[in-house]
Short mmCIF file of C-alpha atoms in Angstrom, two decimals:
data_model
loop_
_atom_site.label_atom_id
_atom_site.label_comp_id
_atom_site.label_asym_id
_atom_site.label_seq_id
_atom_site.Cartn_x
_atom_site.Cartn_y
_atom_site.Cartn_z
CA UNK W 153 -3.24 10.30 28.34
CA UNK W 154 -2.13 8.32 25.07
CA UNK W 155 -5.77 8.51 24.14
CA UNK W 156 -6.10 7.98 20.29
CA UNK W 157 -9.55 8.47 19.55
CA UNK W 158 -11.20 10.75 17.19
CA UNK W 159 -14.13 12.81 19.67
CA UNK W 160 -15.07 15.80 17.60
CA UNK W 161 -17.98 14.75 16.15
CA UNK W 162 -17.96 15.93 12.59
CA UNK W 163 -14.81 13.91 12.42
CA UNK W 164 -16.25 10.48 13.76
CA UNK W 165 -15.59 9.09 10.14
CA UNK W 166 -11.52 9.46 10.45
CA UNK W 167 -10.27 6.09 11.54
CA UNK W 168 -7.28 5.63 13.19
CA UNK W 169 -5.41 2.33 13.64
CA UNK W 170 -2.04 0.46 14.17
CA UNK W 171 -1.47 -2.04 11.53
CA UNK W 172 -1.73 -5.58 12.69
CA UNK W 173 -0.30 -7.22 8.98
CA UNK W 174 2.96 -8.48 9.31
CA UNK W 175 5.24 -7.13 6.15
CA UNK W 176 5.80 -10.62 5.37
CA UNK W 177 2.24 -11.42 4.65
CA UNK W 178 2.56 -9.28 1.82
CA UNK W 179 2.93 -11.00 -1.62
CA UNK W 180 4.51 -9.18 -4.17
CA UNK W 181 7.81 -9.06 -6.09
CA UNK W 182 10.73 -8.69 -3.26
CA UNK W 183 12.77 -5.81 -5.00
CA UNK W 184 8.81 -4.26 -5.37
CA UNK W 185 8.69 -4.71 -1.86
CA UNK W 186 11.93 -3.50 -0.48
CA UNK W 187 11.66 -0.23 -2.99
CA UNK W 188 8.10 0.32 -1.19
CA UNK W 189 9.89 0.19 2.47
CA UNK W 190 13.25 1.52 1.19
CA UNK W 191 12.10 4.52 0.15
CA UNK W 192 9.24 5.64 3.18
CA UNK W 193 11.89 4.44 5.20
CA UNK W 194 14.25 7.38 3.53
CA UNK W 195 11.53 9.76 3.73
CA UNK W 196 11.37 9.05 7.58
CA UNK W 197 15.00 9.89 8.03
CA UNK W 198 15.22 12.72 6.06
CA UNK W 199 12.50 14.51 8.21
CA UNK W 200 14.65 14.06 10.98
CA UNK W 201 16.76 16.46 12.60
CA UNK W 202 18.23 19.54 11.02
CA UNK W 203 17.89 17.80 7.38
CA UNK W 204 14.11 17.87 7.88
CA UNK W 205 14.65 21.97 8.38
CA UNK W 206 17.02 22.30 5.50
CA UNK W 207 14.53 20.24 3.33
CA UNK W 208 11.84 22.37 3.75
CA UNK W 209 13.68 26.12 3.65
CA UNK W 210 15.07 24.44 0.55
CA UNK W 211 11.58 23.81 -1.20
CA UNK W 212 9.20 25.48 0.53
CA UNK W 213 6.47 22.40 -0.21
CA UNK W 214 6.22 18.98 -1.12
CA UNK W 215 8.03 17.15 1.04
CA UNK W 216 5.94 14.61 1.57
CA UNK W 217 5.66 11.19 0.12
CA UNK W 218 2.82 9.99 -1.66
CA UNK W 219 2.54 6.20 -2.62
CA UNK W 220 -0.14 5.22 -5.36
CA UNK W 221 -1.66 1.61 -5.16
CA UNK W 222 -3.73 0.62 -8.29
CA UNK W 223 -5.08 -2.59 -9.92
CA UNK W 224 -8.32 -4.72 -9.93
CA UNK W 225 -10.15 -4.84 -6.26
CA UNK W 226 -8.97 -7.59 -4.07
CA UNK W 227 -5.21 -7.76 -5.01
CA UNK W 228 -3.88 -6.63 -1.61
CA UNK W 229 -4.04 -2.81 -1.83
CA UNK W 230 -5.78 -1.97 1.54
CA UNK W 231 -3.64 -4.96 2.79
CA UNK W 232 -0.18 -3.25 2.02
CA UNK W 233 -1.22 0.19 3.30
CA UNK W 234 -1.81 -1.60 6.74
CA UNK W 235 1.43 -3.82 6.22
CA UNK W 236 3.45 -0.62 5.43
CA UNK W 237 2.16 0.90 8.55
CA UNK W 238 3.02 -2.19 10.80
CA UNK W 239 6.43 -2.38 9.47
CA UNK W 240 7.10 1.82 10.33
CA UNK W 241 5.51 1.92 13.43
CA UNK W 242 2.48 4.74 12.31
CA UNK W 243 -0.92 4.95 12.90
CA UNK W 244 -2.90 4.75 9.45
CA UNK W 245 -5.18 7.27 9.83
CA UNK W 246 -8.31 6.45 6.46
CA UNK W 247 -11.44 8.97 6.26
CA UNK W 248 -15.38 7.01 5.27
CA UNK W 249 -16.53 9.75 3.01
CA UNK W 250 -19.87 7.69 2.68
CA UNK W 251 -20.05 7.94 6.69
CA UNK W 252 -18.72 12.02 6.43
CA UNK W 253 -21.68 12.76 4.33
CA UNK W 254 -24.37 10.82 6.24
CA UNK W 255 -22.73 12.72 9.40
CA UNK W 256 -23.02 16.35 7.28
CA UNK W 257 -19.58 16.84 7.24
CA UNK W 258 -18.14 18.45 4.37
CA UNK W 259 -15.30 16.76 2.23
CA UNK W 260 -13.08 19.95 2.32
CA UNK W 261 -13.06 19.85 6.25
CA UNK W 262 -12.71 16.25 6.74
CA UNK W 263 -9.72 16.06 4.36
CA UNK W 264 -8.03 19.00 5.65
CA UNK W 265 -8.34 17.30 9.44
CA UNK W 266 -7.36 14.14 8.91
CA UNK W 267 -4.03 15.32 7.60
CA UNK W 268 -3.53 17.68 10.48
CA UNK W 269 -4.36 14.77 12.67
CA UNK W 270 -1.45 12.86 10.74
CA UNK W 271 1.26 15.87 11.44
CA UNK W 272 -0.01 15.72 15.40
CA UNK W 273 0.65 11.62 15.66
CA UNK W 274 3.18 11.51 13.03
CA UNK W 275 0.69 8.97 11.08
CA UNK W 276 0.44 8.05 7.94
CA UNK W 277 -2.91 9.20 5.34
CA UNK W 278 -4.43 6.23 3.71
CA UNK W 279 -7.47 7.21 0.93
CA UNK W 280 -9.09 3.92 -0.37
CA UNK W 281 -10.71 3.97 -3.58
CA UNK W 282 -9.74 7.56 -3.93
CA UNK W 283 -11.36 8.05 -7.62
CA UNK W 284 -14.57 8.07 -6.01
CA UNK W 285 -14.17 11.30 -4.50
CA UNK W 286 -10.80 12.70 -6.11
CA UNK W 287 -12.06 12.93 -10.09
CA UNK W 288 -10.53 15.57 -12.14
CA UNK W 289 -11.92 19.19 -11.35
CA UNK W 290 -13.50 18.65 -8.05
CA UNK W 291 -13.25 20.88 -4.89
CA UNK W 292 -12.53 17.51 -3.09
CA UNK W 293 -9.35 16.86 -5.58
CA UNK W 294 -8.27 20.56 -5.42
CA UNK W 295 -8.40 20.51 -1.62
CA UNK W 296 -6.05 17.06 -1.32
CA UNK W 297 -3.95 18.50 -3.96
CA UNK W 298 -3.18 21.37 -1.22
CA UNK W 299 -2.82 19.36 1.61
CA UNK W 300 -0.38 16.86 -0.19
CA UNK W 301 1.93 19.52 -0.85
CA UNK W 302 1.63 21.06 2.26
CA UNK W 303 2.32 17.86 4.28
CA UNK W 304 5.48 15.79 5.39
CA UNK W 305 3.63 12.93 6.19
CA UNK W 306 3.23 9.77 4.14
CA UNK W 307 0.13 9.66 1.91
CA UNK W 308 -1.09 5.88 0.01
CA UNK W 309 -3.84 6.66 -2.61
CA UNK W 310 -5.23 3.50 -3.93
CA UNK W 311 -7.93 3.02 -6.61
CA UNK W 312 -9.57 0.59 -8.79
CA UNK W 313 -9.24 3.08 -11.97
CA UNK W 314 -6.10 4.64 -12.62
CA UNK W 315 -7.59 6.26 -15.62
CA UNK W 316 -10.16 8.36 -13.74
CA UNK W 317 -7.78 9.77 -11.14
CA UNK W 318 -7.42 13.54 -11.56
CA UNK W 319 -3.88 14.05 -13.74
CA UNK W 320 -2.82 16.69 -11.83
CA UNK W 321 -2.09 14.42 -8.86
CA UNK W 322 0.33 12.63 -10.92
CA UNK W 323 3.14 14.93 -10.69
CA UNK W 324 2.98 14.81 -6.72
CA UNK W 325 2.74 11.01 -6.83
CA UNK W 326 6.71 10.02 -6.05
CA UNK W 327 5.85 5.96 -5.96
CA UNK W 328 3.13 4.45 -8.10
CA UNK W 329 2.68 0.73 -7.06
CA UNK W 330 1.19 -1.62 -9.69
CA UNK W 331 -1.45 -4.46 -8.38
CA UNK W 332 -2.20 -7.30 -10.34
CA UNK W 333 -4.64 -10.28 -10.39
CA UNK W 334 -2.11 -13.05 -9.36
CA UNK W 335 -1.14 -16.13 -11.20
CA UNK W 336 -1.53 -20.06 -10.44
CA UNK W 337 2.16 -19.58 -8.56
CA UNK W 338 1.08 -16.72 -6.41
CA UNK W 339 -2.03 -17.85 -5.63
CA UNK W 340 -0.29 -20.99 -4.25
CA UNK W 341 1.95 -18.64 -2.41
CA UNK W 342 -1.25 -16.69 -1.36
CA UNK W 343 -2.50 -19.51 0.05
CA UNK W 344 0.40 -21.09 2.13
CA UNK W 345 0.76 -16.69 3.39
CA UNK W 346 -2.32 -16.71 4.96
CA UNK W 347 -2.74 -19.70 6.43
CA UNK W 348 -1.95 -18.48 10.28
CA UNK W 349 0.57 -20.10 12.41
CA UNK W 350 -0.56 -22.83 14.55
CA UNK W 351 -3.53 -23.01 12.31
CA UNK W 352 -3.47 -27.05 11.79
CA UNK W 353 -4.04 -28.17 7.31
CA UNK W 354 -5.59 -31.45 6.76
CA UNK W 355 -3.53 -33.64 5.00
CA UNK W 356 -5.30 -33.59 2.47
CA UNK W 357 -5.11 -29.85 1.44
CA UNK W 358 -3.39 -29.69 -1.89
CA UNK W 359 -2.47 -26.10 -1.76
CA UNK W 360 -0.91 -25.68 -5.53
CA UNK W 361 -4.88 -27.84 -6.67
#
């Protein structure tokens, strides 16, 4: 029925959506940017076909790809993970743990569906400010640990606090992605990005002021 939505009702706080940001919104160095789509783009491939097969009888686990967005809030994090999706054609499939416990639902469960949902559509797993719920030791952190390993999808873990981030998810991360507040050039590039097309700018906008 191509019917997309999440009805179980423990799971009502697993979003899934297409990404609507176009990959050239996205400010950031351009060799940054085409190593970010180069290599989930090479991921993609290699699960296709009989290389996908020989991959995994080959390791046995961890053939996914995990991307790691960090830096200060605001500095485009959320806005690349939708970008990214956009620009490979996957749903982006984010859990609202604040939502999952108001619901009852239990972090182990919600975690371990949302990336089964993932292997059904083929999407990609996107955990925003994931140091909230995956610090060092927890049951929630042991459980993604799992998961990540046992997945071929595409996982983006962004956080605020790099430091607080359980070290044992370091080894599995394969990209980590560096955010940073911008300067007076990139804001002016900002600025001019996200201005929409056939959005009319007085004349009087001075956009590098």
């Amino acid at each position: 029925l191509e019917d997309q939505n999440i009805y179980e009702v423990d799971f009502q706080c697993i979003s899934r959506t297409k990404g609507t940001v176009q990959w050239n919104q996205i400010i950031l160095p351009d060799t940054l940017k085409s190593e970010i789509l180069r290599t989930s783009r090479s991921h993609i491939e290699r699960k296709s076909a009989n290389r996908r097969r020989h991959l995994r009888e080959f390791y046995g686990y961890g053939t996914g790809l995990v991307l790691f967005f960090h830096g200060p809030s605001g500095t485009g994090k959320t806005m690349l993970a939708h970008a990214l999706a956009n620009a490979l054609n996957k749903e982006l499939m984010s859990v609202d743990f604040e939502k999952a416990a108001r619901l009852g639902s239990s972090e182990k469960e919600v975690i371990k569906y949302v990336f089964n949902e993932a292997k059904l559509c083929d999407g990609i797993v996107f955990f925003d400010e994931c140091d909230d719920v995956f610090s060092r030791g927890t049951e929630s952190s042991r459980v993604l640990l799992t998961e990540i390993e046992k997945t071929e999808c595409i996982t983006i873990l962004a956080t605020n606090r790099v430091i607080e981030l359980d070290p044992a998810l370091d080894r599995r991360i394969t990209m980590k992605v560096p955010f940073h507040l911008p300067d007076q050039k990139e804001r002016e590039i900002l600025w001019k990005a996200l201005v929409p097309p056939g959005v009319d700018v007085s004349k009087d906008v001075d956009f590098r002021k």
